[in-house]
PDB file of C-alpha atoms in Angstrom:
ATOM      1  CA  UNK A   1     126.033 203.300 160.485  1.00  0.00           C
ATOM      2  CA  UNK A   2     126.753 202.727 156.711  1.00  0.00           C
ATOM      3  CA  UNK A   3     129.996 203.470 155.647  1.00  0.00           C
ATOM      4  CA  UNK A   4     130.696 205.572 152.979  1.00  0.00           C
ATOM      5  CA  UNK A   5     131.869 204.192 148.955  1.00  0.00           C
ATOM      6  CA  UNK A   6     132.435 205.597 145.980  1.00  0.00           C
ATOM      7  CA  UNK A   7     129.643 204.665 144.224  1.00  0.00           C
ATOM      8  CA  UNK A   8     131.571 204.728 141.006  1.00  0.00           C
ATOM      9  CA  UNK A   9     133.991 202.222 141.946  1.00  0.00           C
ATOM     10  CA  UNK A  10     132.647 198.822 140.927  1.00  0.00           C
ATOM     11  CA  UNK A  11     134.107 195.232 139.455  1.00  0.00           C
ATOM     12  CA  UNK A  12     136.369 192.441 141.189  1.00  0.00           C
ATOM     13  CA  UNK A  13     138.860 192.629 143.160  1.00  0.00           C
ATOM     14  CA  UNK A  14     142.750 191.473 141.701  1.00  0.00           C
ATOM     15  CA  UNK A  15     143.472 188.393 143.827  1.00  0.00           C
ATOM     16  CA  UNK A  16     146.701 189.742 144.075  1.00  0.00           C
ATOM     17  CA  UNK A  17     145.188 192.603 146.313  1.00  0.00           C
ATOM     18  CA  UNK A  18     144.363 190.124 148.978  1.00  0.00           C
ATOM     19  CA  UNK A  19     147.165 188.112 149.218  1.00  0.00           C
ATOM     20  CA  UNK A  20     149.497 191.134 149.989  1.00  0.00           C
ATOM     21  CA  UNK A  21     146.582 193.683 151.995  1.00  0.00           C
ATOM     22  CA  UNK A  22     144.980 190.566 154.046  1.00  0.00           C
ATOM     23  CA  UNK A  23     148.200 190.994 156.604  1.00  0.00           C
ATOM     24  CA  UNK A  24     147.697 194.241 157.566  1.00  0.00           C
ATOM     25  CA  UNK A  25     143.755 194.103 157.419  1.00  0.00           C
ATOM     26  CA  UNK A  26     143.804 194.642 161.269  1.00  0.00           C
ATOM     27  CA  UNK A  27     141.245 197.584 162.444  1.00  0.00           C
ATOM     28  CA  UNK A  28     139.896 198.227 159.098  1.00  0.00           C
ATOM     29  CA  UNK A  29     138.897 196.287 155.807  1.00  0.00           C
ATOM     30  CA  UNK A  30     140.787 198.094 152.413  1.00  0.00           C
ATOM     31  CA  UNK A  31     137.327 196.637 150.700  1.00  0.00           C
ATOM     32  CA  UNK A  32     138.463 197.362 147.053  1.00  0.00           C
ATOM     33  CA  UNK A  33     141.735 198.982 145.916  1.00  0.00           C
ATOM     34  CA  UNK A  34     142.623 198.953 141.595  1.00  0.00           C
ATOM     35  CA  UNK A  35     143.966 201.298 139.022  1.00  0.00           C
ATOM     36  CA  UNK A  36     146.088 203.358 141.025  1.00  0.00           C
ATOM     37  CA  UNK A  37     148.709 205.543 139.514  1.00  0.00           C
ATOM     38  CA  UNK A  38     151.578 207.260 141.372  1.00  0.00           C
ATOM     39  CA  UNK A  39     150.216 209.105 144.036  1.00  0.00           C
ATOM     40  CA  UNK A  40     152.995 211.452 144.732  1.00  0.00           C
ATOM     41  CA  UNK A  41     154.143 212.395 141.099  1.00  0.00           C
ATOM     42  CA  UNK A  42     152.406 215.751 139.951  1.00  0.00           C
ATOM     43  CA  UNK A  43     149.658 215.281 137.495  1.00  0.00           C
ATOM     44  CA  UNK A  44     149.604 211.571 138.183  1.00  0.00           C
ATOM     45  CA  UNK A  45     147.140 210.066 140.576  1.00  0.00           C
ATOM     46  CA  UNK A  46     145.484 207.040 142.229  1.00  0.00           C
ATOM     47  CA  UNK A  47     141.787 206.312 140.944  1.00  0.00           C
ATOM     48  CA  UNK A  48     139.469 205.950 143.773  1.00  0.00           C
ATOM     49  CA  UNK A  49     139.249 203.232 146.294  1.00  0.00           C
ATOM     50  CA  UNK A  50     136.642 201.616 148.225  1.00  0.00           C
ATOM     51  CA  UNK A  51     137.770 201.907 152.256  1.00  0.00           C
ATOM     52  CA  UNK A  52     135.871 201.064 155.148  1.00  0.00           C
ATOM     53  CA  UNK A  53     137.147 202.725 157.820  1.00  0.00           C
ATOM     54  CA  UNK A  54     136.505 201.484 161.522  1.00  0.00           C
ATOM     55  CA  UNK A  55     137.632 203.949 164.500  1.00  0.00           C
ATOM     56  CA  UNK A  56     138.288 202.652 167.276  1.00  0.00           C
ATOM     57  CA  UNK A  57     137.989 204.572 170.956  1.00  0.00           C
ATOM     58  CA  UNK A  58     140.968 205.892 172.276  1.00  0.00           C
ATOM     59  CA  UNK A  59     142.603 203.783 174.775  1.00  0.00           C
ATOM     60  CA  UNK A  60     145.528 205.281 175.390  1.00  0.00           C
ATOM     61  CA  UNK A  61     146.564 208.778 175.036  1.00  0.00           C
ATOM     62  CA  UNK A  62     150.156 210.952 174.553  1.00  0.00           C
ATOM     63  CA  UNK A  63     150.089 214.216 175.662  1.00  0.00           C
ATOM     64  CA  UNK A  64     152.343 216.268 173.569  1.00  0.00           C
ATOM     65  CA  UNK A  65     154.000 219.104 175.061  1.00  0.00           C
ATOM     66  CA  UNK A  66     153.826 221.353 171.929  1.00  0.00           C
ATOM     67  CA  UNK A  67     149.840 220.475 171.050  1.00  0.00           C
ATOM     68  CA  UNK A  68     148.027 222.052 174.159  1.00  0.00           C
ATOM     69  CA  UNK A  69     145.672 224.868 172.475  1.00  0.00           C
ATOM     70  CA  UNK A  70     146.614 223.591 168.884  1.00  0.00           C
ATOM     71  CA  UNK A  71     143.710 223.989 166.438  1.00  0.00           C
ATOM     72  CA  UNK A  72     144.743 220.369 165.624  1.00  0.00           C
ATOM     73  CA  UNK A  73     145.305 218.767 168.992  1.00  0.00           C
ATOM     74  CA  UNK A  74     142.055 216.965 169.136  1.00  0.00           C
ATOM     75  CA  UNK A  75     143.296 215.301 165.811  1.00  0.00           C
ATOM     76  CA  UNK A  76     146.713 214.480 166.811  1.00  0.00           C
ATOM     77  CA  UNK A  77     145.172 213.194 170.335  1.00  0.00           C
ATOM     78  CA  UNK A  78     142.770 211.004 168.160  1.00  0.00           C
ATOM     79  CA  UNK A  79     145.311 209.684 165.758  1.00  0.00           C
ATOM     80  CA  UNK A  80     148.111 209.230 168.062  1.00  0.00           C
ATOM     81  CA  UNK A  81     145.987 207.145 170.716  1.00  0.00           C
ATOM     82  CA  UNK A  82     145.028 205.095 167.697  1.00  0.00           C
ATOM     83  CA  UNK A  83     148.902 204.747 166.302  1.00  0.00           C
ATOM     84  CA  UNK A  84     148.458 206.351 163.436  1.00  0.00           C
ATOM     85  CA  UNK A  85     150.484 209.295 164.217  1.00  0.00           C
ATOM     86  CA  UNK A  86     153.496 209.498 166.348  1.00  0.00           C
ATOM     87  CA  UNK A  87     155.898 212.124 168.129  1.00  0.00           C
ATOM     88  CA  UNK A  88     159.332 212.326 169.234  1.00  0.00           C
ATOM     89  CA  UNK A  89     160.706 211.876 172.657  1.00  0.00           C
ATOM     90  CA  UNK A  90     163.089 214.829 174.228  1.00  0.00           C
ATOM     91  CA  UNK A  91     163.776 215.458 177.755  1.00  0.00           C
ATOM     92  CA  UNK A  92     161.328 212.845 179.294  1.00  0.00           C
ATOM     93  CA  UNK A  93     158.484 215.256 177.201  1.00  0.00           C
ATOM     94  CA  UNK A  94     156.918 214.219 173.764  1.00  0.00           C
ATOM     95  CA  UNK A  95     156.654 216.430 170.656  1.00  0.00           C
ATOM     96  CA  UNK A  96     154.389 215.982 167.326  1.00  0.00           C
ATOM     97  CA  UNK A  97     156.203 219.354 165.937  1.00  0.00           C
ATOM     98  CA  UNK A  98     152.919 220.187 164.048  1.00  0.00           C
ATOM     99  CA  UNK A  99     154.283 222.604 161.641  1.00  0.00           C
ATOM    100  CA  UNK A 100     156.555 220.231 160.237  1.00  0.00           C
ATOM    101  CA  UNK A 101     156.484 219.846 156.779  1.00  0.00           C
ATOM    102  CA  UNK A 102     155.422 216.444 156.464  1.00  0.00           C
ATOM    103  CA  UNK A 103     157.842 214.422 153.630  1.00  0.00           C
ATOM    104  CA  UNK A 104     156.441 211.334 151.330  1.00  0.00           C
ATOM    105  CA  UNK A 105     157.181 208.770 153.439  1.00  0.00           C
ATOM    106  CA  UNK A 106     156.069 210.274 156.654  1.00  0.00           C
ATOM    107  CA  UNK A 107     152.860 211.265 155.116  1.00  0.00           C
ATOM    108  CA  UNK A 108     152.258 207.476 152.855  1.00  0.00           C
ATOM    109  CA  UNK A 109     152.913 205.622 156.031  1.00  0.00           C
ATOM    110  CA  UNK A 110     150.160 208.301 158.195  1.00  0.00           C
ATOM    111  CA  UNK A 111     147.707 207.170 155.351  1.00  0.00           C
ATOM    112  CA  UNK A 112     148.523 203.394 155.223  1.00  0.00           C
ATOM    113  CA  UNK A 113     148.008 203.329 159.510  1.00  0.00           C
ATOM    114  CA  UNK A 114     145.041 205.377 158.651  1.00  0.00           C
ATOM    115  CA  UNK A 115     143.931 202.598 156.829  1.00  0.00           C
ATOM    116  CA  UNK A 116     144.444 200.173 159.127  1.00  0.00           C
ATOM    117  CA  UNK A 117     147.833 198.677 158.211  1.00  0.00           C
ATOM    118  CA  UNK A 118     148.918 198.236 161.580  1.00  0.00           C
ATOM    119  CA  UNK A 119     152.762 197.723 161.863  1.00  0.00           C
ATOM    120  CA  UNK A 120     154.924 196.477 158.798  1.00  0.00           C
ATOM    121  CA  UNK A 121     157.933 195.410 159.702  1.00  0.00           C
ATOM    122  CA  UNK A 122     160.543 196.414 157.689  1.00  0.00           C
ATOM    123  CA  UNK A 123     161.934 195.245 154.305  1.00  0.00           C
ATOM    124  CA  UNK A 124     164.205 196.164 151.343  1.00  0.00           C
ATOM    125  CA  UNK A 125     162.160 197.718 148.696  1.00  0.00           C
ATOM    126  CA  UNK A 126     162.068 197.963 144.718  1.00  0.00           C
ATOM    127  CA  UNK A 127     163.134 201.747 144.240  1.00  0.00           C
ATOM    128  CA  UNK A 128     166.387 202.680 143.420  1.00  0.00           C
ATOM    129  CA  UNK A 129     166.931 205.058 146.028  1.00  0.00           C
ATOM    130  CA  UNK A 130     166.187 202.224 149.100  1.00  0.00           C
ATOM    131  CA  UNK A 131     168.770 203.338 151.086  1.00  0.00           C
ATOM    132  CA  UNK A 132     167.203 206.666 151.567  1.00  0.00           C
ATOM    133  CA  UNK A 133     164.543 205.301 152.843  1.00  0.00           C
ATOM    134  CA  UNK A 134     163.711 204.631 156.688  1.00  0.00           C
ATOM    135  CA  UNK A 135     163.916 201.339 158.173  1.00  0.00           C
ATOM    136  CA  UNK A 136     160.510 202.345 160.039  1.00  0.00           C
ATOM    137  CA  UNK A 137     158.582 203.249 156.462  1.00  0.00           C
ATOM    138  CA  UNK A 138     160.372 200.615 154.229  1.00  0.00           C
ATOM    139  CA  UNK A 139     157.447 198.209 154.926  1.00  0.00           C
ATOM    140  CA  UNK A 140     155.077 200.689 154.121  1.00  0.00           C
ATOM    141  CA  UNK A 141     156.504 201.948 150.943  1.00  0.00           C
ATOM    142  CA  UNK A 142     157.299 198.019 149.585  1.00  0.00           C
ATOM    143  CA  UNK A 143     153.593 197.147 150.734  1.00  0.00           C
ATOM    144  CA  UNK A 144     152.208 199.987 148.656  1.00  0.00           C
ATOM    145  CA  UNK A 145     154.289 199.480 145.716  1.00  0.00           C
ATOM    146  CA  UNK A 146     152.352 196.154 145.938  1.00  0.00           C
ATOM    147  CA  UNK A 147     149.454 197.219 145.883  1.00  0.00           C
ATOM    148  CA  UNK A 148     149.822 199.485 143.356  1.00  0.00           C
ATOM    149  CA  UNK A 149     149.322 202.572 145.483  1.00  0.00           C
ATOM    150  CA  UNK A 150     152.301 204.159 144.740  1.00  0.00           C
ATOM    151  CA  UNK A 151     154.524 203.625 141.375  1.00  0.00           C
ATOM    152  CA  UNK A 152     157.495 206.077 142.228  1.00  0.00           C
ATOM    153  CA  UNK A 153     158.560 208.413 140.008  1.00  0.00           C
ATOM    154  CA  UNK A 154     161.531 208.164 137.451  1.00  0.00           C
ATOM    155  CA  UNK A 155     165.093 209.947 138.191  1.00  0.00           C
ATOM    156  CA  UNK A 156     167.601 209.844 135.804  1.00  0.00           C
ATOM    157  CA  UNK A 157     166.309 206.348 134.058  1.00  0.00           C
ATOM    158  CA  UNK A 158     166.017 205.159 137.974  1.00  0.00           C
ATOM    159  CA  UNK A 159     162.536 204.196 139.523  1.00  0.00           C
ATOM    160  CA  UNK A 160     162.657 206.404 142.774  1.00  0.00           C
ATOM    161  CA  UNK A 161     160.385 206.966 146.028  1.00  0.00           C
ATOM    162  CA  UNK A 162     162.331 210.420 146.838  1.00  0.00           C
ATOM    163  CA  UNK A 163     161.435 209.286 150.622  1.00  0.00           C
ATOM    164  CA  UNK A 164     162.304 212.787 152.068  1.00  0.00           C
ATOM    165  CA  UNK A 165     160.549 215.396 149.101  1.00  0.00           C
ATOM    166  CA  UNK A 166     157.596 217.152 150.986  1.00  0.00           C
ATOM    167  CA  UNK A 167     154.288 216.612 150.224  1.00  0.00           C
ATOM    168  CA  UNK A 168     151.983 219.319 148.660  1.00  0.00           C
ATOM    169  CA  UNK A 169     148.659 219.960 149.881  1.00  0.00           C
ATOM    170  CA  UNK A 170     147.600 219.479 145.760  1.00  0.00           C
ATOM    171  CA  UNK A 171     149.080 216.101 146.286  1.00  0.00           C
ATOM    172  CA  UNK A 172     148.266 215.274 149.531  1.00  0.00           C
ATOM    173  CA  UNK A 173     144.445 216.107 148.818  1.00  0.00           C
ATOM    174  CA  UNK A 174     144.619 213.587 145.409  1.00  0.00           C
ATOM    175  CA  UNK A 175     145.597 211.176 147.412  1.00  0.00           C
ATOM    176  CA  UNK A 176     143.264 211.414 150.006  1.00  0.00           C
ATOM    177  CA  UNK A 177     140.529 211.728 147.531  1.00  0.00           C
ATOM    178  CA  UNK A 178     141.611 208.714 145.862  1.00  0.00           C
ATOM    179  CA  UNK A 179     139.975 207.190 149.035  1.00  0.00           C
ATOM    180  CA  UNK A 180     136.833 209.008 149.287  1.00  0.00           C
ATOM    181  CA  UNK A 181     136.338 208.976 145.720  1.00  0.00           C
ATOM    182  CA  UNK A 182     134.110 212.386 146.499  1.00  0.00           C
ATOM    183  CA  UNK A 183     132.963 214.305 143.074  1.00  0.00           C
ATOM    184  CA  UNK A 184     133.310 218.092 142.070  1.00  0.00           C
ATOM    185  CA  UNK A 185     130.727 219.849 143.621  1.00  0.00           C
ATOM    186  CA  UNK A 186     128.479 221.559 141.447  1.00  0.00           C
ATOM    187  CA  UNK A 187     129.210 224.830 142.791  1.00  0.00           C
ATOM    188  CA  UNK A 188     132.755 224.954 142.406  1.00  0.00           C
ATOM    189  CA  UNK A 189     134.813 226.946 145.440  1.00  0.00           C
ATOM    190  CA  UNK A 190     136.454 230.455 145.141  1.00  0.00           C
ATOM    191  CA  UNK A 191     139.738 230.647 146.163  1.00  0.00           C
ATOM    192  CA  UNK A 192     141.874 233.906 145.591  1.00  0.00           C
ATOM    193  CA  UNK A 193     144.241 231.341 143.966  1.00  0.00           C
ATOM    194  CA  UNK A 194     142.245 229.538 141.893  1.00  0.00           C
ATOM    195  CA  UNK A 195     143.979 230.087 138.873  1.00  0.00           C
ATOM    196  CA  UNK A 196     147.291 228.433 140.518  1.00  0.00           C
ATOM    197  CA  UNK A 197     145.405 225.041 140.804  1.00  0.00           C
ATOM    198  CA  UNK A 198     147.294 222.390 138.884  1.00  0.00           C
ATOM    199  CA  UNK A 199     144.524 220.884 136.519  1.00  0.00           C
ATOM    200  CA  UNK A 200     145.031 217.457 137.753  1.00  0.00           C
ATOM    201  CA  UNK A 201     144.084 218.080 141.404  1.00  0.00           C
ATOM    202  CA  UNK A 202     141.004 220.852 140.774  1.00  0.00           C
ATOM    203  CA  UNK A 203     138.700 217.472 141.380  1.00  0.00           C
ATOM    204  CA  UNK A 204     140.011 216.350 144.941  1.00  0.00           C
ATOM    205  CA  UNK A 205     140.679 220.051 146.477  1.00  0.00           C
ATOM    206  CA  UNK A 206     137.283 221.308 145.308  1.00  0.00           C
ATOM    207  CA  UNK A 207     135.885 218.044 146.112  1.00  0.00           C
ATOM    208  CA  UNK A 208     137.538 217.681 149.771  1.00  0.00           C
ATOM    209  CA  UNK A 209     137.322 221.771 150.503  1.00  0.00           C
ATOM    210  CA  UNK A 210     133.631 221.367 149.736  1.00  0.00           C
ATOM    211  CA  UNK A 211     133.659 218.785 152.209  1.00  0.00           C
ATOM    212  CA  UNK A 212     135.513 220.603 154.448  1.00  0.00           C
ATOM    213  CA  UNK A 213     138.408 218.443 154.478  1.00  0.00           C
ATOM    214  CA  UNK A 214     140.702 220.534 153.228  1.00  0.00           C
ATOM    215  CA  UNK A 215     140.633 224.459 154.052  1.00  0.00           C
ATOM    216  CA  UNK A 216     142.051 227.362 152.770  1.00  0.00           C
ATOM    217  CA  UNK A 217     145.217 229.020 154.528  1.00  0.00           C
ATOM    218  CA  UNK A 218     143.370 231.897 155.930  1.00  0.00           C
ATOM    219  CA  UNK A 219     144.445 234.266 153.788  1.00  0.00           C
ATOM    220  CA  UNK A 220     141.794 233.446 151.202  1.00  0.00           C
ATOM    221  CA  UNK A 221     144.419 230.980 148.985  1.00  0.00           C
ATOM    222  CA  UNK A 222     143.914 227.021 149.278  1.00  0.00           C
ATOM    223  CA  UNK A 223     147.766 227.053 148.532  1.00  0.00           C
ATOM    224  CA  UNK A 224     147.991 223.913 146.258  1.00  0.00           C
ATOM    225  CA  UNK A 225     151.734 224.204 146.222  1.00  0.00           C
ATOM    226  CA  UNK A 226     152.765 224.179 149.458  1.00  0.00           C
ATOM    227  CA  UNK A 227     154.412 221.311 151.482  1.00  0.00           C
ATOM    228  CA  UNK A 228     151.979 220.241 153.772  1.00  0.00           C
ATOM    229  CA  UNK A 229     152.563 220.530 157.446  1.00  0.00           C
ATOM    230  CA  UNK A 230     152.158 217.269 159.927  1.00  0.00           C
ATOM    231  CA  UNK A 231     149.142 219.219 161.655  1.00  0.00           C
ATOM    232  CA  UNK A 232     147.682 219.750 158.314  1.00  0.00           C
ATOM    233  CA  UNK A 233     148.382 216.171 157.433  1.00  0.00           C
ATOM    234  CA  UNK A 234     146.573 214.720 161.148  1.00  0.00           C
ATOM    235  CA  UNK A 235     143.652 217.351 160.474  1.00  0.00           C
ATOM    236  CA  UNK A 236     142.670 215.898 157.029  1.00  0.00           C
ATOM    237  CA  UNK A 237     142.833 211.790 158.071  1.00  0.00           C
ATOM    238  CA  UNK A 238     140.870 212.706 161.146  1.00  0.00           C
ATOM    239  CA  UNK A 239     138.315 213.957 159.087  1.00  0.00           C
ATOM    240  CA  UNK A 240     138.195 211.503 156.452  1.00  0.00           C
ATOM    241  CA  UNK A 241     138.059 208.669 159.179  1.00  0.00           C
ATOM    242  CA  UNK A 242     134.939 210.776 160.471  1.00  0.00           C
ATOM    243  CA  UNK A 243     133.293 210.941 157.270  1.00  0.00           C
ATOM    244  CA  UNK A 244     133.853 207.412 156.134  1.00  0.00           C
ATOM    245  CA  UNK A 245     132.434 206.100 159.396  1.00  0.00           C
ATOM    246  CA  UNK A 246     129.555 207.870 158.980  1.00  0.00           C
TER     247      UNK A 246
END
């Protein structure tokens, strides 16, 4: 089947783009990727990209101990067969801890795997705050800086990552969208929140609710400013994979 674009995304390609993403270009093809801002910095976002997304059956599969009869275990089982997501090992059992909150890193090196980066292998990287971050994301984080997926975010005149801030789901869902590139719907959701919705992100979480992407919190709020949880987090790749694989 066709894969999905944003069919507002048009023009060449930097050169540069392929001689850091070709790699990592291992399960899926990051088609077109320009103009991105800092994706975790609050009112400042990517502009869309053009992803194809291949998904590949499950070969393998970790059962965690803490997913069975988790409204996102099918996610979780999807993602972690595929490497995207991982656990932690305690006891001889393994544990996703789905209502984690999920931190920057964590969740920037979910979406990279998503994307089909495969495994970087670590490497120093251009923030200021390096040190904070994890040997496992480094690669991730320096790759993205490359590519101009991520720009950090300045602390005290320092350019910083901030490797272990959480995530918000107003933040998480700009980011995602900056993949799908999916417009506003016409008919605009109704949250009982609404009126909490940072400007910047209205787009993406009407855009990826009306896709049903993102959900509210079952209370009747879509909760822009909470962290997001790693279940969360799993939930809303899984579906994006689906829908870009359509």
């Amino acid at each position: 089947a066709a894969h999905k674009y944003n069919p507002l995304v048009e023009g060449p390609v930097a050169p540069t783009l392929f001689r850091f993403a070709l790699p990592f270009m291992l399960s899926s093809l990051l088609q077109s990727l320009y103009g991105a801002a800092d994706l975790f910095v609050v009112g400042q976002y990517s502009g869309a990209a053009r992803v194809s997304v291949t998904i590949a059956e499950p070969v393998t599969t970790t059962v965690f101990a803490d997913m069975d009869g988790h409204w996102a275990q099918n996610a979780v089982m999807v993602l972690s067969a595929e490497g995207i997501v991982r656990g932690v090992q305690v006891g001889g059992a393994s544990y996703f801890h789905p209502d984690d909150i999920s931190c920057r890193e964590d969740f920037l090196v979910t979406v990279m795997r998503a994307l089909g980066a495969g495994e970087i292998p670590p490497c120093p990287t251009d923030f200021a705050d390096d040190t904070e971050i994890s040997a496992e994301a480094s690669g991730y984080v320096q790759r993205a800086l490359s590519l101009g997926i991520i720009h950090g975010s300045e602390v005290d005149g320092r350019l910083c990552f901030r490797p272990r801030d959480p995530v918000t789901r107003a933040e998480a869902a700009v980011i995602c969208n900056a993949i799908l590139g999916a417009e506003t719907p016409e008919r605009i959701p109704t949250f009982a929140d609404n009126s909490a919705i940072p400007t910047w992100a209205k787009p993406s979480l009407y855009a990826l609710s009306d896709l049903g992407i993102l959900r509210g919190t079952g209370d009747g709020n879509l909760s822009p400013d909470s962290p997001i949880s790693r279940a969360q987090a799993a939930q809303m790749l899984y579906k994006i994979r689906q829908y870009l694989a359509e």
